[in-house]
Short mmCIF file of C-alpha atoms and ligand atoms in Angstrom, two decimals:
data_model
loop_
_atom_site.label_atom_id
_atom_site.label_comp_id
_atom_site.label_asym_id
_atom_site.label_seq_id
_atom_site.Cartn_x
_atom_site.Cartn_y
_atom_site.Cartn_z
CA MET A 1 21.57 21.06 6.90
CA PRO A 2 18.53 18.93 7.74
CA THR A 3 17.06 16.72 4.99
CA THR A 4 13.31 16.74 4.33
CA ILE A 5 11.65 13.85 2.53
CA ARG A 6 8.12 13.52 1.14
CA SER A 7 6.75 10.34 2.59
CA PHE A 8 4.15 9.34 -0.02
CA ALA A 9 1.26 7.00 0.86
CA LYS A 10 0.03 3.90 -1.00
CA ILE A 11 -3.25 2.21 -1.90
CA ASN A 12 -3.81 -1.47 -2.70
CA LEU A 13 -5.10 -2.43 -6.13
CA GLY A 14 -6.33 -5.87 -5.02
CA LEU A 15 -5.31 -7.74 -1.88
CA ALA A 16 -5.72 -11.46 -1.37
CA ILE A 17 -5.18 -12.97 2.09
CA GLY A 18 -3.79 -16.50 2.35
CA PRO A 19 -3.22 -18.79 5.30
CA ALA A 20 -1.26 -17.75 8.40
CA ARG A 21 2.32 -19.01 8.58
CA ALA A 22 3.91 -20.61 11.63
CA ASP A 23 5.13 -17.13 12.74
CA GLY A 24 1.54 -15.81 12.72
CA PHE A 25 1.96 -13.61 9.64
CA HIS A 26 -0.38 -14.23 6.74
CA LEU A 27 0.74 -14.95 3.21
CA LEU A 28 -0.69 -12.38 0.88
CA THR A 29 -0.63 -11.11 -2.67
CA THR A 30 -1.25 -7.46 -3.44
CA LEU A 31 -0.50 -4.73 -5.95
CA TYR A 32 0.62 -1.64 -4.05
CA GLN A 33 0.41 1.72 -5.84
CA THR A 34 2.05 4.87 -4.46
CA ILE A 35 -0.05 8.05 -4.52
CA GLY A 36 0.70 11.79 -4.36
CA ALA A 37 -0.56 12.41 -0.78
CA TYR A 38 2.30 12.60 1.72
CA ASP A 39 3.68 13.36 5.21
CA LEU A 40 6.92 15.32 5.53
CA VAL A 41 9.82 13.73 7.43
CA THR A 42 12.79 15.90 8.35
CA ILE A 43 16.03 14.33 9.60
CA GLN A 44 19.11 15.84 11.12
CA ALA A 45 21.97 13.43 11.84
CA ARG A 46 25.69 13.46 12.64
CA PRO A 47 28.15 10.91 13.99
CA ALA A 48 28.54 11.13 17.79
CA ALA A 49 30.23 9.32 20.69
CA GLY A 50 26.92 7.68 21.67
CA THR A 51 23.61 7.20 19.87
CA SER A 52 20.66 9.40 20.70
CA ILE A 53 17.45 9.39 18.63
CA THR A 54 14.81 12.03 19.35
CA LEU A 55 11.50 12.37 17.57
CA THR A 56 8.91 15.15 17.47
CA SER A 57 5.67 15.58 15.50
CA ASN A 58 2.86 18.03 14.95
CA ASP A 59 0.36 15.18 15.64
CA GLU A 60 -0.04 13.94 19.18
CA ARG A 61 -1.16 10.48 18.00
CA VAL A 62 2.33 9.79 16.62
CA PRO A 63 4.37 7.71 19.12
CA LEU A 64 7.67 9.47 19.89
CA ASP A 65 9.63 6.43 21.10
CA ASP A 66 10.84 3.08 19.74
CA ARG A 67 7.27 2.12 18.80
CA ASN A 68 7.55 4.62 15.94
CA THR A 69 8.46 3.03 12.58
CA ALA A 70 10.82 5.95 11.68
CA PHE A 71 12.61 5.53 15.02
CA LYS A 72 12.89 1.78 14.39
CA SER A 73 14.39 2.12 10.91
CA VAL A 74 16.97 4.67 12.10
CA LYS A 75 17.95 2.42 15.04
CA LEU A 76 18.25 -0.65 12.78
CA ALA A 77 20.31 1.34 10.25
CA LEU A 78 22.76 2.62 12.87
CA ASP A 79 23.10 -0.89 14.35
CA ALA A 80 23.73 -2.36 10.86
CA LYS A 81 26.42 0.29 10.17
CA LYS A 82 27.83 -0.17 13.69
CA ILE A 83 28.03 3.55 14.17
CA ALA A 84 26.77 5.94 16.85
CA ALA A 85 24.98 9.12 15.85
CA GLU A 86 22.87 11.93 17.19
CA VAL A 87 19.63 11.90 15.18
CA HIS A 88 16.57 14.07 15.32
CA ILE A 89 13.43 13.19 13.36
CA TYR A 90 10.46 15.55 12.86
CA ILE A 91 7.25 14.11 11.36
CA ASP A 92 4.87 16.65 9.84
CA LYS A 93 1.75 14.42 9.75
CA ARG A 94 -0.72 15.16 7.00
CA LEU A 95 -1.98 11.61 6.37
CA PRO A 96 -4.20 9.69 8.78
CA VAL A 97 -2.54 7.49 11.41
CA GLN A 98 -3.60 3.82 10.83
CA GLY A 99 -5.67 4.49 7.73
CA GLY A 100 -4.52 1.59 5.55
CA LEU A 101 -2.46 4.03 3.47
CA GLY A 102 0.91 2.80 4.76
CA ALA A 103 1.71 6.28 6.14
CA GLY A 104 3.71 4.99 9.14
CA SER A 105 5.58 2.54 6.90
CA ALA A 106 6.42 5.28 4.41
CA ASN A 107 7.72 7.41 7.34
CA ALA A 108 10.19 4.58 8.11
CA VAL A 109 11.60 4.63 4.57
CA ALA A 110 11.70 8.45 4.49
CA ALA A 111 13.69 8.42 7.75
CA LEU A 112 16.08 5.78 6.40
CA ILE A 113 16.71 7.70 3.15
CA GLY A 114 17.11 10.96 5.06
CA LEU A 115 19.54 9.37 7.52
CA GLU A 116 21.71 8.03 4.70
CA ARG A 117 21.84 11.44 3.00
CA GLU A 118 22.72 13.18 6.24
CA LEU A 119 25.45 10.70 7.11
CA SER A 120 26.86 10.74 3.56
CA ALA A 121 27.83 14.38 4.25
CA HIS A 122 30.14 12.90 6.92
CA GLY A 123 31.69 10.39 4.53
CA ILE A 124 29.55 7.42 5.60
CA ALA A 125 28.64 5.22 2.62
CA PRO A 126 24.96 4.50 1.91
CA PHE A 127 23.55 0.96 2.17
CA SER A 128 23.37 -1.40 -0.77
CA GLY A 129 19.87 -1.75 -2.21
CA PRO A 130 19.32 -5.27 -0.82
CA GLU A 131 20.58 -4.19 2.65
CA ARG A 132 18.16 -1.28 2.64
CA LEU A 133 15.30 -3.66 1.72
CA ARG A 134 16.31 -6.01 4.54
CA ILE A 135 16.15 -3.17 7.10
CA ALA A 136 12.75 -2.03 5.72
CA ALA A 137 11.33 -5.57 5.97
CA ALA A 138 12.52 -5.79 9.58
CA VAL A 139 10.45 -2.69 10.40
CA GLY A 140 7.17 -3.94 8.89
CA SER A 141 5.44 -5.88 6.11
CA ASP A 142 4.41 -2.90 4.01
CA VAL A 143 7.60 -0.88 4.42
CA PRO A 144 9.83 -2.24 1.57
CA LEU A 145 7.31 -1.19 -1.11
CA PHE A 146 8.32 2.42 -0.44
CA LEU A 147 11.88 1.57 -1.55
CA ILE A 148 10.43 0.68 -4.98
CA GLY A 149 7.54 3.13 -5.57
CA GLY A 150 5.03 3.18 -8.44
CA ALA A 151 3.14 -0.07 -9.00
CA VAL A 152 4.69 -2.75 -6.75
CA LEU A 153 3.81 -6.43 -6.43
CA GLY A 154 3.87 -7.54 -2.79
CA VAL A 155 4.02 -11.24 -1.82
CA GLY A 156 5.20 -13.25 1.19
CA ARG A 157 3.82 -11.29 4.14
CA GLY A 158 3.78 -8.25 1.83
CA GLU A 159 7.47 -7.48 2.37
CA GLU A 160 8.73 -9.34 -0.72
CA VAL A 161 8.41 -6.68 -3.41
CA TYR A 162 8.83 -6.50 -7.17
CA PRO A 163 8.59 -3.38 -9.39
CA MET A 164 5.71 -3.71 -11.85
CA PRO A 165 5.15 -1.72 -15.07
CA ASP A 166 3.79 1.69 -14.19
CA LEU A 167 0.13 2.52 -14.58
CA PRO A 168 -0.76 5.91 -16.10
CA VAL A 169 -1.20 8.82 -13.65
CA THR A 170 -4.83 8.49 -12.53
CA PRO A 171 -6.93 10.92 -10.47
CA CYS A 172 -7.65 9.43 -7.05
CA VAL A 173 -9.93 10.38 -4.15
CA ILE A 174 -9.19 9.05 -0.66
CA ALA A 175 -12.18 8.98 1.72
CA LEU A 176 -11.19 9.20 5.38
CA PRO A 177 -14.00 8.01 7.66
CA GLU A 178 -13.24 8.61 11.33
CA ILE A 179 -13.27 4.93 12.20
CA GLY A 180 -10.28 3.02 13.53
CA VAL A 181 -9.48 -0.43 12.08
CA SER A 182 -6.92 -2.69 13.76
CA THR A 183 -4.97 -4.67 11.15
CA PRO A 184 -4.11 -7.65 13.44
CA GLN A 185 -7.80 -7.80 14.46
CA ALA A 186 -8.92 -7.79 10.80
CA PHE A 187 -6.53 -10.70 10.08
CA ARG A 188 -7.91 -12.59 13.11
CA GLU A 189 -11.43 -12.12 11.82
CA TRP A 190 -10.41 -13.41 8.42
CA ASP A 191 -8.97 -16.51 10.10
CA ALA A 192 -12.09 -17.03 12.19
CA ARG A 193 -14.12 -16.93 8.98
CA TYR A 194 -12.03 -19.18 6.76
CA PHE A 195 -9.57 -21.02 8.95
CA PRO A 196 -11.49 -21.91 12.14
CA PRO A 197 -9.39 -23.87 14.63
CA PHE A 198 -9.31 -27.63 14.20
CA PRO A 199 -11.40 -29.76 14.81
CA GLN A 200 -13.79 -28.57 12.20
CA THR A 201 -17.01 -30.32 11.28
CA THR A 202 -15.75 -31.53 7.94
CA ARG A 203 -12.61 -30.88 5.99
CA GLU A 204 -14.71 -29.74 3.03
CA GLY A 205 -15.02 -25.99 2.99
CA TRP A 206 -12.16 -25.63 5.48
CA GLY A 207 -10.06 -22.63 4.62
CA THR A 208 -12.06 -21.73 1.59
CA ARG A 209 -14.73 -19.22 0.74
CA ALA A 210 -18.28 -20.52 1.05
CA GLY A 211 -19.07 -22.57 -2.02
CA ALA A 212 -15.65 -22.04 -3.52
CA GLY A 213 -14.79 -25.76 -3.05
CA LEU A 214 -12.26 -27.37 -1.03
CA THR A 215 -8.97 -28.80 -0.15
CA GLU A 216 -5.73 -29.06 1.63
CA GLY A 217 -3.41 -26.13 1.29
CA ALA A 218 -6.56 -24.23 0.54
CA GLY A 219 -6.38 -20.53 1.01
CA SER A 220 -3.43 -20.26 -1.35
CA ASP A 221 -5.84 -20.47 -4.29
CA ARG A 222 -6.91 -16.87 -3.55
CA LEU A 223 -3.27 -15.76 -3.84
CA GLU A 224 -2.74 -17.62 -7.10
CA GLU A 225 -5.95 -16.22 -8.56
CA LEU A 226 -4.91 -12.64 -7.90
CA SER A 227 -1.37 -13.25 -9.16
CA ARG A 228 -2.78 -14.54 -12.45
CA ALA A 229 -5.17 -11.57 -12.72
CA LEU A 230 -2.34 -9.08 -12.10
CA ALA A 231 0.09 -10.72 -14.54
CA ALA A 232 -2.52 -10.97 -17.29
CA ALA A 233 -3.82 -7.41 -16.83
CA LEU A 234 -0.39 -5.76 -16.65
CA CYS A 235 0.60 -7.59 -19.84
CA GLU A 236 -2.61 -6.75 -21.70
CA PRO A 237 -1.42 -3.59 -23.50
CA HIS A 238 1.10 -5.88 -25.26
CA SER A 239 -0.88 -9.08 -25.62
CA SER A 240 -4.32 -7.88 -26.65
CA GLY A 241 -4.89 -8.55 -30.30
CA VAL A 242 -2.90 -11.77 -30.47
CA PHE A 243 -5.95 -13.71 -29.29
CA GLN A 244 -8.54 -11.98 -31.46
CA GLU A 245 -8.46 -11.79 -35.21
CA ASP A 246 -10.62 -8.62 -35.41
CA LEU A 247 -8.58 -6.69 -32.83
CA ALA A 248 -5.38 -7.90 -34.46
CA ALA A 249 -6.48 -6.34 -37.73
CA LYS A 250 -7.22 -3.06 -35.98
CA THR A 251 -3.98 -2.85 -34.02
CA GLY A 252 -1.63 -4.33 -36.58
CA SER A 253 -0.82 -7.81 -35.35
CA PRO A 254 1.54 -9.30 -34.36
CA ALA A 255 3.34 -6.13 -33.12
CA ASN A 256 0.12 -5.14 -31.42
CA LEU A 257 1.18 -2.87 -28.60
CA VAL A 258 -2.01 -0.91 -27.93
CA ALA A 259 -0.92 2.72 -27.66
CA GLY A 260 -2.24 4.40 -24.53
CA ALA A 261 -3.98 1.25 -23.28
CA ASN A 262 -4.49 1.54 -19.56
CA PRO A 263 -3.84 -1.76 -17.73
CA LEU A 264 -6.04 -0.43 -14.93
CA HIS A 265 -9.09 -1.18 -17.14
CA ALA A 266 -7.88 -4.75 -17.58
CA LEU A 267 -7.28 -5.07 -13.83
CA VAL A 268 -10.81 -3.93 -13.09
CA ARG A 269 -12.32 -6.19 -15.78
CA THR A 270 -10.43 -9.13 -14.34
CA GLY A 271 -12.06 -8.41 -10.99
CA ILE A 272 -9.43 -7.34 -8.46
CA GLU A 273 -10.76 -7.24 -4.88
CA ASN A 274 -9.54 -6.48 -1.40
CA ASP A 275 -10.29 -9.47 0.88
CA PHE A 276 -10.31 -7.19 3.95
CA GLU A 277 -13.62 -5.70 2.78
CA GLU A 278 -15.30 -8.99 3.67
CA VAL A 279 -14.44 -8.66 7.36
CA VAL A 280 -14.29 -4.85 7.72
CA PHE A 281 -17.50 -3.84 5.90
CA PRO A 282 -19.99 -5.84 8.00
CA LYS A 283 -18.77 -4.02 11.14
CA ASN A 284 -19.93 -0.60 9.97
CA PRO A 285 -22.54 0.30 7.34
CA LEU A 286 -20.70 3.59 6.64
CA PHE A 287 -18.02 1.71 4.64
CA GLY A 288 -20.53 0.34 2.13
CA GLU A 289 -22.17 3.74 1.85
CA ILE A 290 -18.84 5.48 1.17
CA LYS A 291 -18.00 2.85 -1.44
CA ARG A 292 -21.26 3.54 -3.26
CA VAL A 293 -20.74 7.32 -3.06
CA LEU A 294 -17.17 7.02 -4.37
CA ALA A 295 -18.42 4.81 -7.22
CA GLY A 296 -20.83 7.58 -8.26
CA PRO A 297 -23.60 7.61 -10.85
CA GLU A 298 -24.05 5.07 -13.62
CA ASP A 299 -22.88 7.68 -16.17
CA PRO A 300 -19.57 6.21 -17.40
CA GLU A 301 -18.08 9.73 -17.73
CA ALA A 302 -18.49 10.46 -14.00
CA ALA A 303 -18.34 6.97 -12.48
CA ALA A 304 -15.18 5.70 -10.78
CA LEU A 305 -12.98 3.26 -12.70
CA TYR A 306 -12.41 1.36 -9.47
CA VAL A 307 -13.32 1.72 -5.77
CA SER A 308 -11.90 -0.20 -2.86
CA LEU A 309 -10.84 -0.26 0.77
CA SER A 310 -7.10 0.44 1.10
CA GLY A 311 -5.22 -2.19 3.11
CA SER A 312 -7.37 -3.06 6.13
CA GLY A 313 -8.83 0.47 6.09
CA SER A 314 -10.34 2.64 7.27
CA ALA A 315 -9.48 4.70 4.14
CA LEU A 316 -11.31 3.89 0.93
CA PHE A 317 -10.31 5.21 -2.47
CA GLY A 318 -11.78 5.80 -5.90
CA LEU A 319 -9.86 6.08 -9.19
CA TYR A 320 -11.35 8.29 -11.93
CA GLY A 321 -10.96 8.80 -15.65
CA THR A 322 -10.76 12.61 -15.26
CA PRO A 323 -9.94 15.21 -12.56
CA ASP A 324 -13.58 16.42 -12.90
CA GLY A 325 -14.82 12.93 -12.03
CA ALA A 326 -12.61 13.01 -8.92
CA ARG A 327 -13.76 16.52 -7.94
CA ALA A 328 -17.39 15.41 -8.21
CA ALA A 329 -16.65 12.48 -5.85
CA VAL A 330 -15.07 14.90 -3.32
CA ALA A 331 -18.26 17.02 -3.49
CA ARG A 332 -20.48 13.92 -2.95
CA LEU A 333 -18.41 12.91 0.09
CA ASP A 334 -18.58 16.49 1.47
CA GLY A 335 -22.34 16.19 1.14
CA MET A 336 -22.39 13.18 3.43
CA GLY A 337 -19.93 14.75 5.88
CA VAL A 338 -16.95 12.47 5.05
CA ARG A 339 -13.51 14.06 4.85
CA SER A 340 -11.54 13.28 1.70
CA VAL A 341 -8.30 14.10 -0.09
CA MET A 342 -7.95 14.46 -3.87
CA THR A 343 -4.67 13.21 -5.29
CA GLU A 344 -3.39 10.98 -8.12
CA THR A 345 -1.42 7.80 -8.53
CA MET A 346 2.31 8.30 -8.56
CA PRO A 347 4.46 6.36 -11.07
CA ARG A 348 7.94 5.23 -10.04
CA GLU A 349 9.94 7.92 -11.85
CA ARG A 350 7.86 10.73 -10.44
CA TYR A 351 7.95 9.12 -6.96
CA TRP A 352 11.76 9.16 -6.83
CA ARG A 353 12.06 12.56 -8.48
CA SER A 354 9.69 14.14 -5.92
CA LEU A 355 10.98 12.40 -2.80
CA ILE A 356 13.47 15.02 -1.62
CA VAL A 357 12.26 18.50 -0.72
CA GLU A 358 14.97 20.78 -2.08
O1 C5P B 1 4.31 -6.21 9.62
P1 C5P B 1 3.45 -5.29 10.39
O2 C5P B 1 4.06 -4.81 11.66
O3 C5P B 1 2.88 -4.17 9.57
O4 C5P B 1 2.14 -6.17 10.83
C1 C5P B 1 1.28 -5.72 11.83
C2 C5P B 1 0.45 -6.96 12.29
O5 C5P B 1 -0.47 -7.34 11.24
C3 C5P B 1 1.27 -8.20 12.57
O6 C5P B 1 1.70 -8.24 13.90
C4 C5P B 1 0.29 -9.32 12.28
O7 C5P B 1 -0.58 -9.50 13.37
C5 C5P B 1 -0.54 -8.75 11.17
N1 C5P B 1 -0.07 -9.18 9.80
C6 C5P B 1 -0.35 -10.46 9.41
N2 C5P B 1 0.07 -10.86 8.14
C7 C5P B 1 0.72 -10.00 7.32
C8 C5P B 1 1.00 -8.68 7.77
C9 C5P B 1 0.58 -8.30 9.02
O8 C5P B 1 -0.97 -11.27 10.11
N3 C5P B 1 1.08 -10.40 6.11
#
C-alpha cells in the first residue's frame, strides 16, 4: 500500500541575516511557522536487490532526478540504512515552486517519513529522531524545521531547529506574485550591501546597516536582536504583569498567566522583520504594493496583524484576527490580479495529526 503524506508549507515570522561563514552559508535567526497549505507526496517502497528511485509529478517544473529534494532525502536515508530498495515518489504539486514557502524542503521530509513507514511494513526499523534531523539538514537548510512543525526557531544556517511554544491558529493569506526570486542571489545582494569585499573605505559601517553603528563581528547583532525579540515575545503571556503594577492587579500577580494572550501581538509590537525584504523589494515595485494591499485598511478590525515576505520570496503573507479579515484580503488581491491562497497557521499537534493521509 502506498503512503501519502501532506507536505505542509511554512512562513517566516522574522528572519535576520548574519555574516557568511567560511562555507559560504549565512548565519541566520528566524522563527518558522508551519501553515495549512500543502503538496501531497506519495511513496511506494520495498527492499530490493538494487536501489532504484523514480519520481513523477503533476507539475513539469519539478525536477525528476537527484536535484529533487525528495529524491535526495530518500537516497541519503537508504545509504544511511545501508539497504537497497525500489522506491517510487509521486509529488502532487499544489504549492508554488521556489516561493519562499519551503515547499521543496517539506517534500523532502514527507518523502523521508513516507519511506520509513513503507519500509517498516518490511520489518525495517525507523531512524532515531537525531538521525532523521541529520539527514534533513544534509538535504537543505530549511528542511529540518518540517521534522518539528508548529512554531520553530531556526539558527545556524537555518538547519539548527528548536520547537517553540505554539501560537494560536491564525487566519493567513499567501499572495503568490508570478515573479521568481533566487535565494542564493538574494544572499549575494545582502552581502554586497552590508559586507562589501575588503578593502573597504573605512571599517566603520562595515557589515552594519547604515547608521546602525559599527564594529568587528558586526552582522551578528541583527541575529541577537531578533533572538531577544522572539524570546521576550514568546514568554510574554507568562511574564506580562510582573513588570507593571496596574496590569499585575488586573491579572492577579504574581501568577499572572494572561489567558488567551496571543504572543503574535507581542512579536509584532517588538518589531519582527524579514531582512530579505531590503534586497528583494527594490527590484520590483509589485512587492511593496502587495504588502500594502495585504495590510489592508486602517480599520483595526480588517487590518492584518502582520504582513511580510516569506523567506526570500516571492510569496508574501498576511496574518489576520478573523477569517473575514483574511477573506477581504483575498478579494483585494483578486482585484489587483494577484493569485492568493487562504489558509491558517498550523500548530505542532495539528501538524503531526494531519500529516498522513489515511
Ligand atoms: O541549504 P539550501 O540548499 O536551501 O541553500 C540554498 C542556497 O542558499 C545555498 O547554496 C546558499 O547559496 C544560500 N544560503 C545561504 N545561507 C543560508 C541558507 C542558504 O547562503 N543560511
